[in-house]
CSV table of C-alpha atoms in Angstrom, one decimal:
chain,number,residue,atom,x,y,z
E,106,UNK,CA,-54.5,-91.5,-68.9
E,107,UNK,CA,-53.0,-89.0,-66.2
E,108,UNK,CA,-54.0,-88.1,-62.8
E,109,UNK,CA,-52.6,-85.7,-60.2
E,110,UNK,CA,-52.9,-85.0,-56.4
E,111,UNK,CA,-51.9,-81.7,-54.5
E,112,UNK,CA,-51.4,-81.6,-50.4
E,113,UNK,CA,-50.2,-78.9,-48.6
E,114,UNK,CA,-46.9,-79.0,-46.3
E,115,UNK,CA,-45.6,-76.5,-43.7
E,116,UNK,CA,-42.2,-74.9,-43.2
E,117,UNK,CA,-41.9,-74.1,-39.4
E,118,UNK,CA,-39.8,-71.0,-38.4
E,119,UNK,CA,-36.5,-71.8,-36.9
E,120,UNK,CA,-36.8,-71.5,-32.8
E,121,UNK,CA,-35.6,-68.1,-31.6
E,122,UNK,CA,-33.2,-69.2,-29.3
E,123,UNK,CA,-31.8,-66.9,-26.7
E,124,UNK,CA,-29.2,-67.0,-24.1
E,125,UNK,CA,-28.5,-64.8,-21.1
E,126,UNK,CA,-25.8,-61.8,-21.8
E,127,UNK,CA,-22.3,-63.0,-21.8
E,128,UNK,CA,-21.1,-63.1,-18.2
E,129,UNK,CA,-18.5,-63.6,-15.8
E,130,UNK,CA,-17.8,-66.2,-12.9
E,131,UNK,CA,-15.4,-65.6,-9.9
E,132,UNK,CA,-12.8,-68.3,-9.9
E,133,UNK,CA,-14.2,-70.9,-6.8
E,134,UNK,CA,-17.7,-69.6,-7.4
E,135,UNK,CA,-20.3,-70.7,-9.8
E,136,UNK,CA,-23.0,-68.7,-12.4
E,137,UNK,CA,-26.1,-69.5,-13.9
E,138,UNK,CA,-26.3,-69.7,-17.6
E,139,UNK,CA,-30.2,-69.3,-19.0
E,140,UNK,CA,-31.6,-70.2,-22.2
E,141,UNK,CA,-35.1,-69.5,-23.4
E,142,UNK,CA,-37.3,-69.9,-26.9
E,143,UNK,CA,-37.3,-73.9,-27.5
E,144,UNK,CA,-38.4,-77.1,-25.7
E,145,UNK,CA,-35.2,-78.8,-25.1
E,146,UNK,CA,-31.4,-77.8,-25.2
E,147,UNK,CA,-28.1,-79.1,-25.4
E,148,UNK,CA,-25.1,-77.2,-24.4
E,149,UNK,CA,-21.5,-77.4,-25.7
E,150,UNK,CA,-18.8,-77.9,-24.7
E,151,UNK,CA,-19.8,-80.1,-21.8
E,152,UNK,CA,-17.3,-78.8,-19.6
E,153,UNK,CA,-17.7,-77.5,-15.9
E,154,UNK,CA,-21.5,-77.8,-16.5
E,155,UNK,CA,-23.9,-79.4,-14.0
E,156,UNK,CA,-25.9,-80.4,-16.8
E,157,UNK,CA,-25.8,-79.6,-20.3
E,158,UNK,CA,-29.5,-80.8,-20.9
E,159,UNK,CA,-31.1,-77.8,-18.7
E,160,UNK,CA,-31.9,-74.5,-19.8
E,161,UNK,CA,-29.9,-73.3,-16.9
E,162,UNK,CA,-27.3,-75.0,-15.7
E,163,UNK,CA,-24.8,-73.7,-13.5
E,164,UNK,CA,-20.9,-73.3,-14.8
E,165,UNK,CA,-18.1,-73.5,-12.4
E,166,UNK,CA,-15.5,-73.0,-15.0
E,167,UNK,CA,-12.1,-71.5,-13.8
E,168,UNK,CA,-11.2,-70.7,-17.5
E,169,UNK,CA,-12.6,-68.3,-20.2
E,170,UNK,CA,-15.1,-70.2,-22.3
E,171,UNK,CA,-17.6,-70.0,-25.3
E,172,UNK,CA,-20.7,-72.2,-24.8
E,173,UNK,CA,-23.1,-72.8,-27.4
E,174,UNK,CA,-26.6,-74.2,-26.9
E,175,UNK,CA,-28.6,-75.8,-29.5
E,176,UNK,CA,-32.7,-75.4,-29.0
E,177,UNK,CA,-35.0,-77.7,-30.3
E,178,UNK,CA,-38.8,-77.1,-30.6
E,179,UNK,CA,-41.7,-79.2,-30.6
E,180,UNK,CA,-41.6,-79.3,-34.2
E,181,UNK,CA,-38.2,-81.3,-34.3
E,182,UNK,CA,-36.6,-77.4,-35.3
E,183,UNK,CA,-33.3,-76.3,-33.9
E,184,UNK,CA,-31.3,-73.2,-33.9
E,185,UNK,CA,-27.9,-72.3,-31.9
E,186,UNK,CA,-27.1,-69.3,-29.7
E,187,UNK,CA,-24.0,-68.9,-27.9
E,188,UNK,CA,-22.4,-66.8,-25.0
E,189,UNK,CA,-19.0,-65.8,-23.5
E,190,UNK,CA,-17.8,-66.9,-20.0
E,191,UNK,CA,-15.0,-64.2,-18.5
E,192,UNK,CA,-13.3,-65.5,-15.4
E,193,UNK,CA,-12.3,-63.2,-12.9
E,194,UNK,CA,-10.6,-63.5,-9.7
E,195,UNK,CA,-8.8,-61.4,-7.4
E,196,UNK,CA,-5.7,-62.1,-5.0
E,197,UNK,CA,-5.2,-60.0,-1.1
E,198,UNK,CA,-1.5,-59.4,-0.8
E,199,UNK,CA,0.7,-56.6,1.2
E,200,UNK,CA,3.6,-55.4,2.8
E,201,UNK,CA,4.1,-52.8,5.3
E,202,UNK,CA,7.4,-51.0,6.9
E,203,UNK,CA,8.4,-52.6,10.1
E,204,UNK,CA,6.8,-50.5,13.0
E,205,UNK,CA,8.1,-49.8,16.7
E,206,UNK,CA,5.4,-49.1,19.1
E,207,UNK,CA,4.1,-45.5,18.7
E,208,UNK,CA,5.3,-45.0,15.4
E,209,UNK,CA,3.2,-45.0,12.2
E,210,UNK,CA,3.7,-48.3,10.4
E,211,UNK,CA,2.8,-47.8,6.5
E,212,UNK,CA,1.0,-50.6,4.5
E,213,UNK,CA,1.0,-51.2,1.2
E,214,UNK,CA,-1.7,-52.9,-1.1
E,215,UNK,CA,-0.5,-55.7,-3.4
E,216,UNK,CA,-3.3,-57.2,-4.4
E,217,UNK,CA,-3.7,-58.4,-8.0
E,218,UNK,CA,-7.1,-58.8,-9.8
E,219,UNK,CA,-7.5,-60.5,-13.5
E,220,UNK,CA,-10.1,-59.1,-15.5
E,221,UNK,CA,-11.5,-56.5,-13.4
E,222,UNK,CA,-10.2,-53.8,-11.0
E,223,UNK,CA,-9.6,-53.9,-7.3
E,224,UNK,CA,-11.8,-51.3,-5.8
E,225,UNK,CA,-12.8,-52.1,-2.2
E,226,UNK,CA,-10.3,-52.5,0.7
E,227,UNK,CA,-11.0,-53.3,4.3
E,228,UNK,CA,-8.3,-53.5,6.7
E,229,UNK,CA,-8.5,-55.3,10.3
E,230,UNK,CA,-5.2,-54.1,12.4
E,231,UNK,CA,-6.5,-56.2,15.4
E,232,UNK,CA,-5.4,-53.7,17.6
E,233,UNK,CA,-8.4,-53.0,20.4
E,234,UNK,CA,-6.9,-50.5,21.9
E,235,UNK,CA,-6.9,-47.9,18.7
E,236,UNK,CA,-10.4,-48.0,19.0
E,237,UNK,CA,-12.2,-46.8,15.6
E,238,UNK,CA,-8.7,-46.5,14.1
E,239,UNK,CA,-8.3,-50.6,14.2
E,240,UNK,CA,-9.9,-50.5,10.6
E,241,UNK,CA,-9.6,-48.4,7.8
E,242,UNK,CA,-10.9,-48.4,3.9
E,243,UNK,CA,-8.0,-47.0,2.6
E,244,UNK,CA,-6.2,-48.6,-0.1
E,245,UNK,CA,-2.5,-48.2,1.1
E,246,UNK,CA,-3.2,-46.8,5.1
E,247,UNK,CA,-1.0,-46.2,7.9
E,248,UNK,CA,-1.5,-47.2,11.5
E,249,UNK,CA,0.2,-46.4,14.9
E,250,UNK,CA,0.3,-49.5,16.9
E,251,UNK,CA,0.6,-48.0,20.5
E,252,UNK,CA,1.6,-51.4,22.2
E,253,UNK,CA,4.4,-53.9,21.2
E,254,UNK,CA,3.4,-57.7,20.1
E,255,UNK,CA,2.4,-59.8,17.4
E,256,UNK,CA,-0.6,-58.5,15.6
E,257,UNK,CA,-3.0,-60.3,13.0
E,258,UNK,CA,-3.6,-57.9,10.3
E,259,UNK,CA,-6.5,-58.8,8.2
E,260,UNK,CA,-6.5,-57.3,4.6
E,261,UNK,CA,-10.2,-58.2,3.0
E,262,UNK,CA,-10.0,-56.9,-0.9
E,263,UNK,CA,-13.4,-57.0,-3.7
E,264,UNK,CA,-13.1,-56.1,-7.4
E,265,UNK,CA,-15.9,-55.0,-9.4
E,266,UNK,CA,-16.9,-58.1,-10.7
E,267,UNK,CA,-18.0,-58.9,-6.9
E,268,UNK,CA,-14.6,-61.3,-6.4
E,269,UNK,CA,-13.3,-61.5,-3.0
E,270,UNK,CA,-10.4,-62.8,-1.4
E,271,UNK,CA,-8.6,-62.1,2.0
E,272,UNK,CA,-5.2,-62.2,3.6
E,273,UNK,CA,-3.7,-62.3,7.3
E,274,UNK,CA,-0.2,-61.3,7.9
E,275,UNK,CA,1.2,-61.2,11.4
E,276,UNK,CA,3.1,-58.2,12.0
E,277,UNK,CA,5.5,-57.9,15.0
E,278,UNK,CA,5.8,-54.3,16.1
E,279,UNK,CA,8.9,-53.8,18.5
E,280,UNK,CA,9.9,-51.8,21.8
E,281,UNK,CA,12.1,-48.1,20.9
E,282,UNK,CA,14.9,-47.5,23.2
E,283,UNK,CA,14.7,-45.1,25.8
E,284,UNK,CA,17.4,-42.6,26.3
E,285,UNK,CA,18.0,-42.1,30.3
E,286,UNK,CA,21.8,-40.7,31.5
E,287,UNK,CA,22.4,-38.7,34.7
E,288,UNK,CA,24.7,-36.3,35.5
E,289,UNK,CA,25.7,-34.0,38.1
E,290,UNK,CA,26.5,-29.8,38.6
E,291,UNK,CA,30.2,-29.3,39.1
E,292,UNK,CA,32.7,-26.6,39.7
E,293,UNK,CA,33.8,-24.4,36.8
E,294,UNK,CA,37.2,-26.1,35.8
E,295,UNK,CA,36.5,-29.5,36.8
E,296,UNK,CA,35.2,-32.2,34.6
E,297,UNK,CA,31.4,-33.4,34.4
E,298,UNK,CA,31.1,-37.0,34.1
E,299,UNK,CA,27.8,-38.5,32.1
E,300,UNK,CA,26.3,-41.8,32.0
E,301,UNK,CA,24.1,-43.6,29.4
E,302,UNK,CA,23.5,-46.9,31.5
E,303,UNK,CA,20.0,-46.3,32.2
E,304,UNK,CA,19.3,-46.1,28.8
E,305,UNK,CA,16.9,-49.2,27.8
E,306,UNK,CA,17.5,-51.3,24.7
E,307,UNK,CA,13.5,-52.0,23.8
E,308,UNK,CA,13.3,-54.8,21.5
E,309,UNK,CA,16.8,-53.9,20.0
E,310,UNK,CA,20.1,-53.6,21.0
E,311,UNK,CA,21.5,-49.8,21.7
E,312,UNK,CA,24.3,-49.6,18.6
E,313,UNK,CA,24.9,-46.1,18.7
E,314,UNK,CA,25.2,-42.9,21.6
E,315,UNK,CA,25.8,-39.4,21.0
E,316,UNK,CA,26.0,-36.6,22.9
E,317,UNK,CA,25.6,-32.9,22.6
E,318,UNK,CA,27.0,-30.8,25.2
E,319,UNK,CA,24.8,-28.1,24.8
E,320,UNK,CA,27.7,-25.2,24.2
E,321,UNK,CA,26.7,-24.3,20.2
E,322,UNK,CA,30.0,-25.6,19.4
E,323,UNK,CA,30.4,-28.2,16.6
E,324,UNK,CA,32.9,-30.0,18.4
E,325,UNK,CA,31.5,-30.5,21.6
E,326,UNK,CA,30.2,-34.0,20.7
E,327,UNK,CA,30.7,-37.5,22.1
E,328,UNK,CA,29.9,-40.7,20.8
E,329,UNK,CA,30.9,-42.3,23.8
E,330,UNK,CA,28.9,-44.1,26.2
E,331,UNK,CA,30.0,-42.6,29.6
E,332,UNK,CA,31.9,-39.6,28.2
E,333,UNK,CA,33.2,-36.6,30.6
E,334,UNK,CA,33.4,-32.9,29.5
E,335,UNK,CA,34.9,-29.9,31.1
E,336,UNK,CA,33.3,-26.5,30.5
E,337,UNK,CA,35.2,-23.5,29.8
E,338,UNK,CA,33.1,-21.1,31.1
E,339,UNK,CA,30.4,-21.2,34.2
E,340,UNK,CA,26.4,-21.6,33.5
E,341,UNK,CA,23.3,-24.0,32.5
E,342,UNK,CA,23.6,-26.0,29.7
E,343,UNK,CA,21.3,-28.6,27.8
E,344,UNK,CA,23.4,-31.9,27.5
E,345,UNK,CA,21.0,-34.0,25.1
E,346,UNK,CA,21.7,-37.9,24.5
E,347,UNK,CA,20.5,-39.7,21.6
E,348,UNK,CA,20.5,-43.7,21.6
E,349,UNK,CA,20.1,-45.4,18.0
E,350,UNK,CA,19.4,-49.2,18.3
E,351,UNK,CA,19.5,-52.0,15.9
E,352,UNK,CA,15.7,-52.0,15.1
E,353,UNK,CA,14.5,-52.0,11.5
E,354,UNK,CA,11.7,-49.5,12.1
E,355,UNK,CA,11.3,-45.7,12.3
E,356,UNK,CA,11.4,-45.0,15.7
E,357,UNK,CA,14.6,-46.8,16.1
E,358,UNK,CA,16.6,-44.0,17.8
E,359,UNK,CA,15.2,-42.0,21.0
E,360,UNK,CA,16.6,-38.6,22.8
E,361,UNK,CA,16.5,-36.6,26.3
E,362,UNK,CA,18.1,-33.6,27.4
E,363,UNK,CA,18.5,-32.1,30.6
E,364,UNK,CA,20.1,-29.0,32.0
E,365,UNK,CA,23.3,-28.9,34.1
E,366,UNK,CA,24.9,-26.3,36.0
E,367,UNK,CA,28.5,-25.1,35.9
E,368,UNK,CA,29.1,-23.0,38.8
E,369,UNK,CA,31.5,-20.1,39.0
E,370,UNK,CA,34.5,-20.5,41.3
E,371,UNK,CA,34.3,-18.3,44.4
E,372,UNK,CA,36.4,-15.0,44.8
E,373,UNK,CA,38.6,-15.5,47.4
E,374,UNK,CA,39.7,-12.2,48.3
């Protein structure tokens, strides 16, 4: 008055789904995601993926994101794993001190790197006359431009996530003023005239002239363009002229010196 029967059922293990390690992508680039351990896959969220049904889609994400992937084996069993994607980028930027020719220009790196550290700097000053000094790998270099003109300075940077960026800024290199003067030797008691009219402005305009008549006395100076001076004793004197221009650079001035002679008066007997 009864009957029984038996059958075997199988409980399958879940597939072991293994994704690649947490990774990063540079903005503007792509990174390949990888998963193994199943027969078919389904990535979520389906954002910035080339194909969310592949085992190895590319991600072009511009934002940090956590991807989940469901793997299904031939038995229809499924399991899930995830990976975190970090986004990194670097922005190249710099500023510099306004240079004059033959003056050191100082460059300051202002680059910014997100989720990474900038660790490579490559400068190209596009100054062929400086030879090997036309490039630098320092973060904050200096450079001497031997000639005036406009130079296209290029900064390329890379961070420790291998993200790269570059920027090009034009640097205007000015011509420094040049101090030139002329004078004559005179007899004691006569005023000696000086003129700075031969001095050149360079790329700017001379705004100040300073004379030192070489006597050693603090007051024996002048700020006139064309002064005269009467020496109290005969002898040789080193006269110096400094001209300063309105250029915004370190070498916005120039000075030059020359020797003048004050003759003793003859002794008339």
